[in-house]
Short mmCIF file of C-alpha atoms in Angstrom, two decimals:
data_model
loop_
_atom_site.label_atom_id
_atom_site.label_comp_id
_atom_site.label_asym_id
_atom_site.label_seq_id
_atom_site.Cartn_x
_atom_site.Cartn_y
_atom_site.Cartn_z
CA MET A 1245 -22.14 13.14 18.51
CA ILE A 1246 -20.34 15.53 16.04
CA ASP A 1247 -21.61 18.34 18.32
CA ARG A 1248 -20.50 16.66 21.22
CA ILE A 1249 -17.01 15.96 19.81
CA GLN A 1250 -16.79 19.70 18.69
CA GLU A 1251 -17.98 20.96 22.25
CA HIS A 1252 -15.29 18.68 24.08
CA LEU A 1253 -12.56 19.85 21.83
CA GLU A 1254 -13.56 23.41 22.25
CA ALA A 1255 -13.37 22.77 26.07
CA ILE A 1256 -9.94 20.96 26.09
CA TYR A 1257 -8.40 23.81 24.21
CA GLY A 1258 -10.29 26.76 25.68
CA ILE A 1259 -11.68 27.90 22.13
CA ARG A 1260 -14.87 28.84 20.77
CA CYS A 1261 -15.69 28.12 17.05
CA GLU A 1262 -18.67 30.07 15.83
CA LEU A 1263 -19.03 27.78 12.85
CA ARG A 1264 -20.77 24.27 13.89
CA VAL A 1265 -19.21 21.53 12.09
CA HIS A 1266 -22.56 19.62 11.46
CA GLU A 1267 -23.82 22.70 9.64
CA ASN A 1268 -20.78 22.36 7.23
CA LEU A 1269 -20.79 18.84 6.28
CA VAL A 1270 -21.24 17.89 2.65
CA ASP A 1271 -22.35 14.71 0.83
CA GLY A 1272 -20.16 12.69 -1.46
CA GLU A 1273 -21.34 14.42 -4.42
CA ALA A 1274 -20.55 17.86 -3.26
CA ALA A 1275 -17.17 16.70 -1.98
CA ARG A 1276 -16.20 15.35 -5.25
CA ALA A 1277 -17.09 18.57 -6.94
CA LEU A 1278 -14.76 20.43 -4.33
CA GLY A 1279 -11.96 17.85 -5.20
CA ALA A 1280 -12.09 15.13 -2.44
CA ALA A 1281 -10.10 12.07 -2.80
CA THR A 1282 -12.40 9.29 -4.23
CA ARG A 1283 -11.53 6.85 -1.46
CA ALA A 1284 -11.36 9.11 1.57
CA ARG A 1285 -14.02 8.47 4.35
CA GLU A 1286 -13.16 11.91 6.04
CA GLU A 1287 -11.75 14.96 4.35
CA LEU A 1288 -11.42 18.67 5.14
CA LEU A 1289 -12.21 20.74 1.97
CA VAL A 1290 -10.96 24.13 1.74
CA LEU A 1291 -11.86 26.87 -0.95
CA GLU A 1292 -9.88 30.03 -0.99
CA ASP A 1293 -10.80 33.17 -2.93
CA PRO A 1294 -7.69 35.36 -3.43
CA ALA A 1295 -9.82 38.16 -4.91
CA THR A 1296 -11.77 38.47 -1.69
CA ASP A 1297 -9.16 37.30 0.68
CA SER A 1298 -11.97 34.68 1.97
CA MET A 1299 -11.97 31.17 2.64
CA GLU A 1300 -14.86 28.55 2.82
CA VAL A 1301 -14.45 25.37 4.93
CA ALA A 1302 -16.52 22.21 4.64
CA LEU A 1303 -16.15 18.56 5.96
CA TYR A 1304 -16.94 15.35 4.24
CA LEU A 1305 -17.70 12.22 6.57
CA GLU A 1306 -18.76 9.09 5.07
CA PRO A 1307 -22.44 8.53 5.59
CA GLU A 1308 -21.80 5.01 7.24
CA LEU A 1309 -19.13 6.51 9.54
CA ILE A 1310 -21.34 9.25 10.68
CA GLU A 1311 -24.19 6.56 11.31
CA ARG A 1312 -21.73 4.36 13.30
CA VAL A 1313 -20.50 6.98 15.46
CA SER A 1314 -23.88 8.43 16.03
CA SER A 1315 -24.87 5.18 17.75
CA LEU A 1316 -22.35 5.92 20.56
CA THR A 1317 -23.15 7.62 23.67
CA THR A 1318 -19.59 8.32 24.38
CA VAL A 1319 -16.02 7.28 23.60
CA PRO A 1320 -16.06 3.59 23.02
CA ALA A 1321 -15.82 1.35 26.29
CA SER A 1322 -12.94 -0.72 24.84
CA LEU A 1323 -9.98 -0.10 22.68
CA ASP A 1324 -11.59 -2.16 19.87
CA ASP A 1325 -15.37 -1.45 19.59
CA GLY A 1326 -16.07 1.47 17.59
CA LEU A 1327 -12.75 3.60 18.61
CA GLY A 1328 -11.58 3.70 15.10
CA GLU A 1329 -14.77 5.09 13.66
CA PHE A 1330 -14.81 7.52 16.67
CA CYS A 1331 -11.25 8.53 16.05
CA GLU A 1332 -12.04 9.07 12.25
CA VAL A 1333 -14.78 11.48 13.17
CA ALA A 1334 -12.71 13.20 15.92
CA GLU A 1335 -9.87 13.76 13.29
CA GLY A 1336 -12.39 15.50 10.69
CA VAL A 1337 -13.68 17.58 13.66
CA SER A 1338 -10.12 18.62 14.53
CA HIS A 1339 -9.18 19.62 11.19
CA PHE A 1340 -12.22 21.76 10.65
CA LEU A 1341 -11.60 23.59 14.09
CA TYR A 1342 -7.96 23.88 13.78
CA MET A 1343 -8.39 25.58 10.38
CA ALA A 1344 -10.95 27.75 11.57
CA HIS A 1345 -8.51 28.72 14.53
CA CYS A 1346 -5.80 29.56 12.49
CA ALA A 1347 -8.01 31.57 9.89
CA GLY A 1348 -9.19 33.40 13.06
CA GLN A 1349 -5.38 34.13 13.77
CA ASP A 1350 -4.62 35.16 10.05
CA ARG A 1351 -1.89 32.78 9.63
CA GLN A 1352 -1.51 29.95 7.25
CA VAL A 1353 -1.35 26.24 8.41
CA SER A 1354 0.72 23.47 7.06
CA LEU A 1355 -0.67 20.03 6.21
CA LEU A 1356 1.72 18.43 8.51
CA GLU A 1357 0.56 20.73 11.36
CA LEU A 1358 -2.90 19.95 10.75
CA GLU A 1359 -2.35 16.07 10.80
CA ALA A 1360 0.08 16.30 13.93
CA GLN A 1361 -2.64 18.39 15.71
CA ALA A 1362 -5.39 15.82 14.82
CA GLU A 1363 -3.54 12.94 16.01
CA VAL A 1364 -2.88 14.64 19.27
CA ASP A 1365 -6.64 15.75 19.53
CA LYS A 1366 -7.67 12.29 19.08
CA PHE A 1367 -5.54 11.26 22.06
CA ALA A 1368 -6.51 14.02 24.15
CA ILE A 1369 -10.46 13.59 23.80
CA CYS A 1370 -10.31 9.97 24.34
CA THR A 1371 -8.24 10.52 27.59
CA PHE A 1372 -10.41 13.28 28.81
CA LEU A 1373 -13.73 11.38 28.14
CA ARG A 1374 -12.34 8.51 30.11
CA TRP A 1375 -10.88 10.46 33.05
CA GLY A 1376 -11.17 8.96 36.26
CA ALA A 1377 -10.28 5.68 37.75
CA GLY A 1378 -8.16 3.62 35.44
CA VAL A 1379 -7.35 6.52 33.13
CA ALA A 1380 -3.62 6.13 33.33
CA ASP A 1381 -3.72 2.47 31.99
CA TRP A 1382 -6.14 3.53 29.43
CA ALA A 1383 -4.04 6.52 28.14
CA LYS A 1384 -1.20 4.07 27.83
CA HIS A 1385 -2.91 1.49 25.75
CA LEU A 1386 -4.52 4.15 23.94
CA THR A 1387 -1.16 5.54 22.91
CA ALA A 1388 -0.18 2.14 21.69
CA ARG A 1389 -3.43 1.69 19.79
CA LEU A 1390 -3.26 5.06 18.08
CA PHE A 1391 0.50 5.20 17.27
CA HIS A 1392 2.26 1.65 17.59
CA PRO A 1393 2.21 0.91 14.48
CA ALA A 1394 -0.06 2.90 12.25
CA GLY A 1395 -1.52 1.27 8.95
CA TYR A 1396 -1.58 3.50 5.82
CA HIS A 1397 -3.90 3.35 2.59
CA PRO A 1398 -1.74 1.78 -0.19
CA HIS A 1399 -3.07 4.39 -2.69
CA LEU A 1400 -1.12 7.33 -0.77
CA SER A 1401 1.67 9.06 -2.80
CA VAL A 1402 5.12 9.04 -1.19
CA ALA A 1403 4.61 12.67 -0.01
CA GLU A 1404 1.51 12.01 1.59
CA ARG A 1405 2.75 8.85 3.44
CA TRP A 1406 5.60 10.65 4.80
CA ARG A 1407 3.26 13.21 6.15
CA TYR A 1408 1.05 10.94 7.93
CA GLU A 1409 3.93 8.77 9.29
CA GLU A 1410 5.79 12.06 10.51
CA ALA A 1411 2.39 13.32 12.24
CA ASN A 1412 2.09 10.00 13.80
CA ARG A 1413 5.60 10.13 15.14
CA LEU A 1414 5.32 13.64 16.49
CA ALA A 1415 1.82 12.89 18.13
CA ARG A 1416 3.22 9.72 19.85
CA THR A 1417 6.43 11.51 20.98
CA TYR A 1418 4.22 14.33 22.60
CA ALA A 1419 1.57 11.91 23.85
CA GLU A 1420 4.21 9.89 25.79
CA ARG A 1421 5.37 13.00 27.14
CA LEU A 1422 1.82 13.70 28.69
CA LEU A 1423 1.57 10.31 30.24
CA PRO A 1424 3.07 11.08 33.58
CA LEU A 1425 0.57 14.19 33.98
CA ILE A 1426 -2.21 11.65 33.50
CA ARG A 1427 -0.73 9.07 35.82
CA ALA A 1428 -0.46 11.56 38.45
CA GLY A 1429 -4.03 13.00 37.91
CA HIS A 1430 -2.81 16.50 37.12
CA LEU A 1431 -5.87 17.58 35.36
CA ASP A 1432 -5.26 21.40 35.50
CA ARG A 1433 -1.46 21.13 34.36
CA LEU A 1434 -2.55 18.67 31.53
CA LEU A 1435 -5.17 21.03 30.18
CA SER A 1436 -2.51 23.89 30.54
CA GLU A 1437 0.06 21.94 28.53
CA LEU A 1438 -2.29 20.82 25.67
CA ARG A 1439 -3.65 24.65 25.32
CA HIS A 1440 -0.10 25.76 25.24
CA GLY A 1441 1.01 23.31 22.36
CA TYR A 1442 -2.34 24.23 20.45
CA ARG A 1443 -1.52 27.90 20.27
CA LEU A 1444 1.86 27.33 18.71
CA GLY A 1445 2.09 27.64 15.05
CA ALA A 1446 3.84 26.15 12.24
CA GLU A 1447 7.47 24.98 13.00
CA ALA A 1448 7.22 25.99 16.62
CA LYS A 1449 4.50 23.21 17.23
CA LEU A 1450 6.17 20.77 15.18
CA ALA A 1451 9.59 21.08 17.28
CA TYR A 1452 7.40 21.15 20.60
CA PHE A 1453 5.82 18.00 19.58
CA ALA A 1454 9.05 16.53 18.80
CA ARG A 1455 10.68 16.86 22.03
CA SER A 1456 11.30 13.77 24.29
CA ALA A 1457 10.58 13.49 27.77
CA ALA A 1458 13.35 14.81 30.17
#
């Protein structure tokens, strides 16, 4: 399923990452050695070497999370059964791909940008995997499920909580702007819109996501 999520995101955004996420997973011990949070179920780990101007990227996913999602054949059929776990794994894959994409463009990425794109990616992949009859209602309810309201771990710092809340707000605003395209069944226009937003960087992306529907 991890490979399938990566392939779906690459297809949505018209990108290709030579690195395979499943080949860059690390276990809990390695993740902690690299500085991962002790309570994280999913975490992107980045190691930069200024001396060689290089960067290594790894992803930690809790084993139980991988096992649960590996049992799924596609996006969960309901908004409750397995959707949370699916989206957690999709978020990790999104982080990995977007970091690799930005590195390929030789540009830095902010944590807020990374989180906001991941929130959009969860909405996008779930919508496309359910494309067809009833997708408009699915996407509308999915928006409510993902973004209204969100819960946050109590151990987060003030700065971390603000970042997650802001990423959620930005993605919600953008997703609501996409709903008319989904309702009208405009697949090509939806893909074009998502790809445009994906390729924007830094403040331009955040400002673009924040725009309300006209």
